[in-house]
């Protein structure tokens, strides 16, 4: 009877092993398919992120150029304001010196009349 058991036990174990291997193959294929889908999704997400990064970089460069131009304009206007303020100060001083001699005779005329 031992011979009879070993004669059908080995083929049975081989059949179970083959079924297990076939099941493993199908499971591996399904896992590989899901991994391929995940890789494709990750690649698409990476492409979108890369494009978005390029767009952001381009917009940043444009805004930086605009800010630089505005900074230069502000610096120019500040220099103009300083120059004009200095000119106003000079003209005010000049006006004050010009008015002082004229006001002195006016003050003197009423004094002479009295």
mmCIF file of C-alpha atoms in Angstrom:
data_model
loop_
_atom_site.group_PDB
_atom_site.id
_atom_site.type_symbol
_atom_site.label_atom_id
_atom_site.label_comp_id
_atom_site.label_asym_id
_atom_site.label_seq_id
_atom_site.Cartn_x
_atom_site.Cartn_y
_atom_site.Cartn_z
ATOM 1 C CA UNK A 1 0.000 0.000 0.000
ATOM 2 C CA UNK A 2 2.949 2.324 0.569
ATOM 3 C CA UNK A 3 3.843 1.962 -2.998
ATOM 4 C CA UNK A 4 0.337 2.709 -4.016
ATOM 5 C CA UNK A 5 0.271 5.912 -1.881
ATOM 6 C CA UNK A 6 3.626 7.150 -3.190
ATOM 7 C CA UNK A 7 2.576 6.395 -6.754
ATOM 8 C CA UNK A 8 -0.311 8.898 -6.609
ATOM 9 C CA UNK A 9 1.183 11.241 -3.953
ATOM 10 C CA UNK A 10 4.033 12.529 -6.128
ATOM 11 C CA UNK A 11 1.798 13.377 -9.109
ATOM 12 C CA UNK A 12 -0.714 14.982 -6.725
ATOM 13 C CA UNK A 13 2.002 17.161 -5.162
ATOM 14 C CA UNK A 14 3.264 18.077 -8.637
ATOM 15 C CA UNK A 15 -0.275 19.002 -9.714
ATOM 16 C CA UNK A 16 -0.771 21.144 -6.580
ATOM 17 C CA UNK A 17 2.616 22.788 -7.186
ATOM 18 C CA UNK A 18 1.686 23.522 -10.817
ATOM 19 C CA UNK A 19 -1.657 25.023 -9.781
ATOM 20 C CA UNK A 20 0.155 27.158 -7.216
ATOM 21 C CA UNK A 21 2.674 28.274 -9.847
ATOM 22 C CA UNK A 22 -0.097 29.067 -12.354
ATOM 23 C CA UNK A 23 -1.940 31.058 -9.666
ATOM 24 C CA UNK A 24 1.299 32.857 -8.835
ATOM 25 C CA UNK A 25 1.839 33.673 -12.526
ATOM 26 C CA UNK A 26 -1.657 35.184 -12.868
ATOM 27 C CA UNK A 27 -1.253 37.131 -9.643
ATOM 28 C CA UNK A 28 2.144 38.444 -10.791
ATOM 29 C CA UNK A 29 0.652 39.506 -14.130
ATOM 30 C CA UNK A 30 -2.151 41.414 -12.449
ATOM 31 C CA UNK A 31 0.297 43.098 -10.051
ATOM 32 C CA UNK A 32 2.566 43.995 -12.988
ATOM 33 C CA UNK A 33 -0.389 45.504 -14.874
ATOM 34 C CA UNK A 34 -1.350 47.620 -11.881
ATOM 35 C CA UNK A 35 2.273 48.684 -11.459
ATOM 36 C CA UNK A 36 2.459 49.660 -15.137
ATOM 37 C CA UNK A 37 -0.696 51.754 -14.684
ATOM 38 C CA UNK A 38 0.820 53.364 -11.588
ATOM 39 C CA UNK A 39 4.048 54.119 -13.471
ATOM 40 C CA UNK A 40 2.122 55.655 -16.366
ATOM 41 C CA UNK A 41 0.100 57.763 -13.933
ATOM 42 C CA UNK A 42 3.251 58.871 -12.138
ATOM 43 C CA UNK A 43 4.876 59.736 -15.472
ATOM 44 C CA UNK A 44 1.830 61.794 -16.485
ATOM 45 C CA UNK A 45 1.806 63.557 -13.106
ATOM 46 C CA UNK A 46 5.522 64.253 -13.423
ATOM 47 C CA UNK A 47 4.993 65.704 -16.896
ATOM 48 C CA UNK A 48 2.197 67.947 -15.612
ATOM 49 C CA UNK A 49 4.354 69.063 -12.679
ATOM 50 C CA UNK A 50 7.278 69.728 -15.012
ATOM 51 C CA UNK A 51 5.105 71.794 -17.364
ATOM 52 C CA UNK A 52 3.644 73.668 -14.416
ATOM 53 C CA UNK A 53 7.143 74.341 -13.094
ATOM 54 C CA UNK A 54 8.233 75.665 -16.469
ATOM 55 C CA UNK A 55 5.181 77.921 -16.635
ATOM 56 C CA UNK A 56 5.846 79.189 -13.126
ATOM 57 C CA UNK A 57 9.494 79.841 -13.963
ATOM 58 C CA UNK A 58 8.484 81.748 -17.089
ATOM 59 C CA UNK A 59 5.941 83.830 -15.160
ATOM 60 C CA UNK A 60 8.493 84.461 -12.419
ATOM 61 C CA UNK A 61 11.010 85.758 -14.952
ATOM 62 C CA UNK A 62 8.366 88.016 -16.503
ATOM 63 C CA UNK A 63 7.333 89.407 -13.125
ATOM 64 C CA UNK A 64 10.970 89.868 -12.127
ATOM 65 C CA UNK A 65 11.564 91.867 -15.303
ATOM 66 C CA UNK A 66 8.481 93.983 -14.562
ATOM 67 C CA UNK A 67 9.586 94.590 -10.980
ATOM 68 C CA UNK A 68 13.091 95.500 -12.117
ATOM 69 C CA UNK A 69 11.667 97.995 -14.606
ATOM 70 C CA UNK A 70 9.408 99.468 -11.935
ATOM 71 C CA UNK A 71 12.307 99.667 -9.481
ATOM 72 C CA UNK A 72 14.335 101.567 -12.058
ATOM 73 C CA UNK A 73 11.394 103.857 -12.706
ATOM 74 C CA UNK A 74 10.942 104.460 -8.971
ATOM 75 C CA UNK A 75 14.653 105.192 -8.606
ATOM 76 C CA UNK A 76 14.481 107.671 -11.496
ATOM 77 C CA UNK A 77 11.408 109.347 -10.074
ATOM 78 C CA UNK A 78 12.995 109.491 -6.632
ATOM 79 C CA UNK A 79 16.052 111.148 -8.122
ATOM 80 C CA UNK A 80 13.776 113.601 -9.968
ATOM 81 C CA UNK A 81 11.903 114.368 -6.749
ATOM 82 C CA UNK A 82 15.173 114.968 -4.930
ATOM 83 C CA UNK A 83 16.391 117.266 -7.705
ATOM 84 C CA UNK A 84 13.121 119.165 -7.807
ATOM 85 C CA UNK A 85 13.043 119.448 -4.014
ATOM 86 C CA UNK A 86 16.547 120.861 -4.093
ATOM 87 C CA UNK A 87 15.527 123.323 -6.805
ATOM 88 C CA UNK A 88 12.466 124.374 -4.779
ATOM 89 C CA UNK A 89 14.676 124.889 -1.743
ATOM 90 C CA UNK A 90 17.112 126.988 -3.778
ATOM 91 C CA UNK A 91 14.317 129.026 -5.352
ATOM 92 C CA UNK A 92 12.705 129.549 -1.953
ATOM 93 C CA UNK A 93 16.015 130.776 -0.552
ATOM 94 C CA UNK A 94 16.523 132.960 -3.591
ATOM 95 C CA UNK A 95 13.022 134.340 -3.224
ATOM 96 C CA UNK A 96 13.611 135.009 0.443
ATOM 97 C CA UNK A 97 16.818 136.920 -0.314
ATOM 98 C CA UNK A 98 15.103 138.795 -3.110
ATOM 99 C CA UNK A 99 12.118 139.773 -0.966
ATOM 100 C CA UNK A 100 14.202 140.896 1.987
ATOM 101 C CA UNK A 101 15.727 144.015 0.325
ATOM 102 C CA UNK A 102 12.362 144.998 -1.155
ATOM 103 C CA UNK A 103 10.569 144.666 2.167
ATOM 104 C CA UNK A 104 13.180 146.790 3.946
ATOM 105 C CA UNK A 105 12.465 149.935 1.859
ATOM 106 C CA UNK A 106 8.733 149.386 2.234
ATOM 107 C CA UNK A 107 9.124 149.295 5.957
ATOM 108 C CA UNK A 108 11.399 152.329 5.751
ATOM 109 C CA UNK A 109 8.965 154.418 3.676
ATOM 110 C CA UNK A 110 6.256 154.488 6.295
ATOM 111 C CA UNK A 111 8.894 155.300 8.867
ATOM 112 C CA UNK A 112 10.055 158.260 6.753
ATOM 113 C CA UNK A 113 6.532 159.481 6.240
ATOM 114 C CA UNK A 114 5.910 159.550 9.923
#
